[in-house]
PDB file of N, CA and C in Angstrom:
ATOM      1  N   MET A   1      44.943  92.905 111.568  1.00  0.00           N
ATOM      2  CA  MET A   1      46.352  92.929 111.269  1.00  0.00           C
ATOM      3  C   MET A   1      46.829  94.357 110.974  1.00  0.00           C
ATOM      4  N   ALA A   2      46.063  95.106 110.191  1.00  0.00           N
ATOM      5  CA  ALA A   2      46.440  96.477 109.848  1.00  0.00           C
ATOM      6  C   ALA A   2      46.438  97.370 111.078  1.00  0.00           C
ATOM      7  N   GLU A   3      45.529  97.074 112.010  1.00  0.00           N
ATOM      8  CA  GLU A   3      45.468  97.872 113.245  1.00  0.00           C
ATOM      9  C   GLU A   3      46.726  97.673 114.082  1.00  0.00           C
ATOM     10  N   THR A   4      47.192  96.445 114.172  1.00  0.00           N
ATOM     11  CA  THR A   4      48.417  96.159 114.925  1.00  0.00           C
ATOM     12  C   THR A   4      49.617  96.836 114.273  1.00  0.00           C
ATOM     13  N   ALA A   5      49.700  96.789 112.961  1.00  0.00           N
ATOM     14  CA  ALA A   5      50.802  97.436 112.249  1.00  0.00           C
ATOM     15  C   ALA A   5      50.775  98.943 112.460  1.00  0.00           C
ATOM     16  N   ALA A   6      49.600  99.534 112.483  1.00  0.00           N
ATOM     17  CA  ALA A   6      49.480 100.974 112.686  1.00  0.00           C
ATOM     18  C   ALA A   6      49.912 101.360 114.100  1.00  0.00           C
ATOM     19  N   ARG A   7      49.609 100.503 115.090  1.00  0.00           N
ATOM     20  CA  ARG A   7      50.004 100.800 116.479  1.00  0.00           C
ATOM     21  C   ARG A   7      51.508 100.697 116.655  1.00  0.00           C
ATOM     22  N   ILE A   8      52.135  99.803 115.941  1.00  0.00           N
ATOM     23  CA  ILE A   8      53.575  99.574 116.092  1.00  0.00           C
ATOM     24  C   ILE A   8      54.394 100.569 115.272  1.00  0.00           C
ATOM     25  N   GLU A   9      53.835 101.099 114.230  1.00  0.00           N
ATOM     26  CA  GLU A   9      54.590 101.949 113.308  1.00  0.00           C
ATOM     27  C   GLU A   9      55.165 103.199 113.974  1.00  0.00           C
ATOM     28  N   GLU A  10      54.370 103.906 114.728  1.00  0.00           N
ATOM     29  CA  GLU A  10      54.835 105.152 115.342  1.00  0.00           C
ATOM     30  C   GLU A  10      55.968 104.931 116.348  1.00  0.00           C
ATOM     31  N   PRO A  11      55.845 103.963 117.278  1.00  0.00           N
ATOM     32  CA  PRO A  11      56.991 103.725 118.182  1.00  0.00           C
ATOM     33  C   PRO A  11      58.255 103.298 117.441  1.00  0.00           C
ATOM     34  N   LEU A  12      58.100 102.543 116.370  1.00  0.00           N
ATOM     35  CA  LEU A  12      59.280 102.149 115.600  1.00  0.00           C
ATOM     36  C   LEU A  12      59.935 103.340 114.918  1.00  0.00           C
ATOM     37  N   ARG A  13      59.120 104.244 114.417  1.00  0.00           N
ATOM     38  CA  ARG A  13      59.683 105.462 113.810  1.00  0.00           C
ATOM     39  C   ARG A  13      60.413 106.305 114.856  1.00  0.00           C
ATOM     40  N   THR A  14      59.850 106.388 116.049  1.00  0.00           N
ATOM     41  CA  THR A  14      60.486 107.136 117.134  1.00  0.00           C
ATOM     42  C   THR A  14      61.815 106.492 117.518  1.00  0.00           C
ATOM     43  N   LEU A  15      61.817 105.172 117.650  1.00  0.00           N
ATOM     44  CA  LEU A  15      63.048 104.457 117.983  1.00  0.00           C
ATOM     45  C   LEU A  15      64.105 104.656 116.900  1.00  0.00           C
ATOM     46  N   ALA A  16      63.709 104.576 115.651  1.00  0.00           N
ATOM     47  CA  ALA A  16      64.647 104.787 114.549  1.00  0.00           C
ATOM     48  C   ALA A  16      65.240 106.192 114.592  1.00  0.00           C
ATOM     49  N   ALA A  17      64.427 107.174 114.931  1.00  0.00           N
ATOM     50  CA  ALA A  17      64.923 108.551 115.021  1.00  0.00           C
ATOM     51  C   ALA A  17      65.943 108.693 116.154  1.00  0.00           C
ATOM     52  N   TYR A  18      65.669 108.060 117.300  1.00  0.00           N
ATOM     53  CA  TYR A  18      66.614 108.112 118.419  1.00  0.00           C
ATOM     54  C   TYR A  18      67.939 107.443 118.049  1.00  0.00           C
ATOM     55  N   LEU A  19      67.866 106.311 117.378  1.00  0.00           N
ATOM     56  CA  LEU A  19      69.090 105.611 116.984  1.00  0.00           C
ATOM     57  C   LEU A  19      69.886 106.420 115.973  1.00  0.00           C
ATOM     58  N   GLU A  20      69.208 107.087 115.072  1.00  0.00           N
ATOM     59  CA  GLU A  20      69.900 107.937 114.087  1.00  0.00           C
ATOM     60  C   GLU A  20      70.598 109.094 114.776  1.00  0.00           C
ATOM     61  N   ARG A  21      69.911 109.729 115.715  1.00  0.00           N
ATOM     62  CA  ARG A  21      70.514 110.867 116.418  1.00  0.00           C
ATOM     63  C   ARG A  21      71.675 110.445 117.297  1.00  0.00           C
ATOM     64  N   GLY A  22      71.637 109.242 117.820  1.00  0.00           N
ATOM     65  CA  GLY A  22      72.692 108.767 118.703  1.00  0.00           C
ATOM     66  C   GLY A  22      73.854 108.124 117.984  1.00  0.00           C
ATOM     67  N   ASN A  23      73.860 108.163 116.658  1.00  0.00           N
ATOM     68  CA  ASN A  23      74.926 107.553 115.850  1.00  0.00           C
ATOM     69  C   ASN A  23      75.141 106.088 116.222  1.00  0.00           C
ATOM     70  N   PHE A  24      74.045 105.365 116.395  1.00  0.00           N
ATOM     71  CA  PHE A  24      74.111 103.965 116.776  1.00  0.00           C
ATOM     72  C   PHE A  24      74.857 103.141 115.731  1.00  0.00           C
ATOM     73  N   ALA A  25      74.679 103.465 114.479  1.00  0.00           N
ATOM     74  CA  ALA A  25      75.365 102.727 113.411  1.00  0.00           C
ATOM     75  C   ALA A  25      76.881 102.874 113.549  1.00  0.00           C
ATOM     76  N   GLU A  26      77.338 104.057 113.901  1.00  0.00           N
ATOM     77  CA  GLU A  26      78.778 104.286 114.097  1.00  0.00           C
ATOM     78  C   GLU A  26      79.288 103.464 115.277  1.00  0.00           C
ATOM     79  N   TYR A  27      78.493 103.386 116.343  1.00  0.00           N
ATOM     80  CA  TYR A  27      78.872 102.587 117.507  1.00  0.00           C
ATOM     81  C   TYR A  27      78.990 101.111 117.133  1.00  0.00           C
ATOM     82  N   VAL A  28      78.025 100.601 116.404  1.00  0.00           N
ATOM     83  CA  VAL A  28      78.061  99.200 115.980  1.00  0.00           C
ATOM     84  C   VAL A  28      79.274  98.962 115.091  1.00  0.00           C
ATOM     85  N   TYR A  29      79.574  99.900 114.218  1.00  0.00           N
ATOM     86  CA  TYR A  29      80.747  99.776 113.345  1.00  0.00           C
ATOM     87  C   TYR A  29      82.028  99.709 114.175  1.00  0.00           C
ATOM     88  N   MET A  30      82.110 100.540 115.214  1.00  0.00           N
ATOM     89  CA  MET A  30      83.296 100.549 116.072  1.00  0.00           C
ATOM     90  C   MET A  30      83.448  99.231 116.819  1.00  0.00           C
ATOM     91  N   VAL A  31      82.338  98.696 117.302  1.00  0.00           N
ATOM     92  CA  VAL A  31      82.395  97.459 118.070  1.00  0.00           C
ATOM     93  C   VAL A  31      82.781  96.277 117.176  1.00  0.00           C
ATOM     94  N   THR A  32      82.308  96.297 115.948  1.00  0.00           N
ATOM     95  CA  THR A  32      82.605  95.176 115.052  1.00  0.00           C
ATOM     96  C   THR A  32      83.979  95.296 114.397  1.00  0.00           C
ATOM     97  N   ARG A  33      84.583  96.471 114.448  1.00  0.00           N
ATOM     98  CA  ARG A  33      85.921  96.671 113.880  1.00  0.00           C
ATOM     99  C   ARG A  33      86.853  97.198 114.968  1.00  0.00           C
ATOM    100  N   PRO A  34      87.395  96.315 115.805  1.00  0.00           N
ATOM    101  CA  PRO A  34      88.241  96.768 116.920  1.00  0.00           C
ATOM    102  C   PRO A  34      89.476  97.549 116.462  1.00  0.00           C
ATOM    103  N   SER A  35      89.993  97.254 115.277  1.00  0.00           N
ATOM    104  CA  SER A  35      91.180  97.976 114.813  1.00  0.00           C
ATOM    105  C   SER A  35      90.875  99.465 114.651  1.00  0.00           C
ATOM    106  N   ARG A  36      89.693  99.796 114.182  1.00  0.00           N
ATOM    107  CA  ARG A  36      89.307 101.210 114.040  1.00  0.00           C
ATOM    108  C   ARG A  36      89.203 101.874 115.405  1.00  0.00           C
ATOM    109  N   LEU A  37      88.625 101.171 116.366  1.00  0.00           N
ATOM    110  CA  LEU A  37      88.494 101.706 117.727  1.00  0.00           C
ATOM    111  C   LEU A  37      89.874 101.942 118.342  1.00  0.00           C
ATOM    112  N   ILE A  38      90.780 101.008 118.163  1.00  0.00           N
ATOM    113  CA  ILE A  38      92.141 101.161 118.693  1.00  0.00           C
ATOM    114  C   ILE A  38      92.834 102.348 118.029  1.00  0.00           C
ATOM    115  N   TRP A  39      92.689 102.494 116.732  1.00  0.00           N
ATOM    116  CA  TRP A  39      93.316 103.596 116.008  1.00  0.00           C
ATOM    117  C   TRP A  39      92.798 104.945 116.508  1.00  0.00           C
ATOM    118  N   ILE A  40      91.503 105.069 116.663  1.00  0.00           N
ATOM    119  CA  ILE A  40      90.920 106.334 117.135  1.00  0.00           C
ATOM    120  C   ILE A  40      91.379 106.638 118.558  1.00  0.00           C
ATOM    121  N   ASN A  41      91.426 105.618 119.414  1.00  0.00           N
ATOM    122  CA  ASN A  41      91.889 105.839 120.784  1.00  0.00           C
ATOM    123  C   ASN A  41      93.376 106.199 120.824  1.00  0.00           C
ATOM    124  N   LEU A  42      94.162 105.620 119.945  1.00  0.00           N
ATOM    125  CA  LEU A  42      95.589 105.945 119.880  1.00  0.00           C
ATOM    126  C   LEU A  42      95.794 107.398 119.484  1.00  0.00           C
ATOM    127  N   ILE A  43      95.127 107.830 118.430  1.00  0.00           N
ATOM    128  CA  ILE A  43      95.242 109.219 117.975  1.00  0.00           C
ATOM    129  C   ILE A  43      94.741 110.173 119.053  1.00  0.00           C
ATOM    130  N   SER A  44      93.639 109.824 119.697  1.00  0.00           N
ATOM    131  CA  SER A  44      93.092 110.670 120.752  1.00  0.00           C
ATOM    132  C   SER A  44      94.070 110.789 121.925  1.00  0.00           C
ATOM    133  N   GLY A  45      94.659 109.669 122.329  1.00  0.00           N
ATOM    134  CA  GLY A  45      95.614 109.680 123.439  1.00  0.00           C
ATOM    135  C   GLY A  45      96.866 110.470 123.119  1.00  0.00           C
ATOM    136  N   LEU A  46      97.378 110.310 121.899  1.00  0.00           N
ATOM    137  CA  LEU A  46      98.564 111.072 121.497  1.00  0.00           C
ATOM    138  C   LEU A  46      98.264 112.572 121.468  1.00  0.00           C
ATOM    139  N   SER A  47      97.098 112.927 120.988  1.00  0.00           N
ATOM    140  CA  SER A  47      96.719 114.341 120.930  1.00  0.00           C
ATOM    141  C   SER A  47      96.590 114.937 122.325  1.00  0.00           C
ATOM    142  N   ARG A  48      95.964 114.200 123.213  1.00  0.00           N
ATOM    143  CA  ARG A  48      95.827 114.702 124.592  1.00  0.00           C
ATOM    144  C   ARG A  48      97.186 114.820 125.271  1.00  0.00           C
ATOM    145  N   GLY A  49      98.040 113.813 125.066  1.00  0.00           N
ATOM    146  CA  GLY A  49      99.371 113.862 125.662  1.00  0.00           C
ATOM    147  C   GLY A  49     100.185 115.025 125.129  1.00  0.00           C
ATOM    148  N   TRP A  50     100.118 115.257 123.824  1.00  0.00           N
ATOM    149  CA  TRP A  50     100.859 116.358 123.227  1.00  0.00           C
ATOM    150  C   TRP A  50     100.327 117.696 123.740  1.00  0.00           C
ATOM    151  N   ALA A  51      99.025 117.834 123.825  1.00  0.00           N
ATOM    152  CA  ALA A  51      98.424 119.098 124.293  1.00  0.00           C
ATOM    153  C   ALA A  51      98.772 119.336 125.760  1.00  0.00           C
ATOM    154  N   SER A  52      98.781 118.286 126.570  1.00  0.00           N
ATOM    155  CA  SER A  52      99.138 118.446 127.977  1.00  0.00           C
ATOM    156  C   SER A  52     100.604 118.826 128.121  1.00  0.00           C
ATOM    157  N   GLY A  53     101.448 118.195 127.326  1.00  0.00           N
ATOM    158  CA  GLY A  53     102.885 118.510 127.385  1.00  0.00           C
ATOM    159  C   GLY A  53     103.173 119.911 126.888  1.00  0.00           C
ATOM    160  N   TRP A  54     102.453 120.360 125.895  1.00  0.00           N
ATOM    161  CA  TRP A  54     102.668 121.690 125.368  1.00  0.00           C
ATOM    162  C   TRP A  54     102.153 122.750 126.325  1.00  0.00           C
ATOM    163  N   GLY A  55     101.099 122.467 127.032  1.00  0.00           N
ATOM    164  CA  GLY A  55     100.540 123.436 127.973  1.00  0.00           C
ATOM    165  C   GLY A  55     101.232 123.457 129.318  1.00  0.00           C
ATOM    166  N   LEU A  56     102.058 122.477 129.596  1.00  0.00           N
ATOM    167  CA  LEU A  56     102.714 122.368 130.889  1.00  0.00           C
ATOM    168  C   LEU A  56     103.744 123.473 131.137  1.00  0.00           C
ATOM    169  N   PRO A  57     104.667 123.791 130.209  1.00  0.00           N
ATOM    170  CA  PRO A  57     105.694 124.804 130.510  1.00  0.00           C
ATOM    171  C   PRO A  57     105.131 126.145 130.554  1.00  0.00           C
TER     172      PRO A  57
END
């Protein structure tokens, strides 16, 4: 049993490190809270539109 746990431990630590670096928790939070995702996309779209309009003339 201890041998199996030792073999699994290292890949799990590697996977946890990849998920931490990829901000997986933030992604899950966004998916579970659609209002936050909509708000961020709204602010992002308004900012891009304003920057494009300001750079146009």
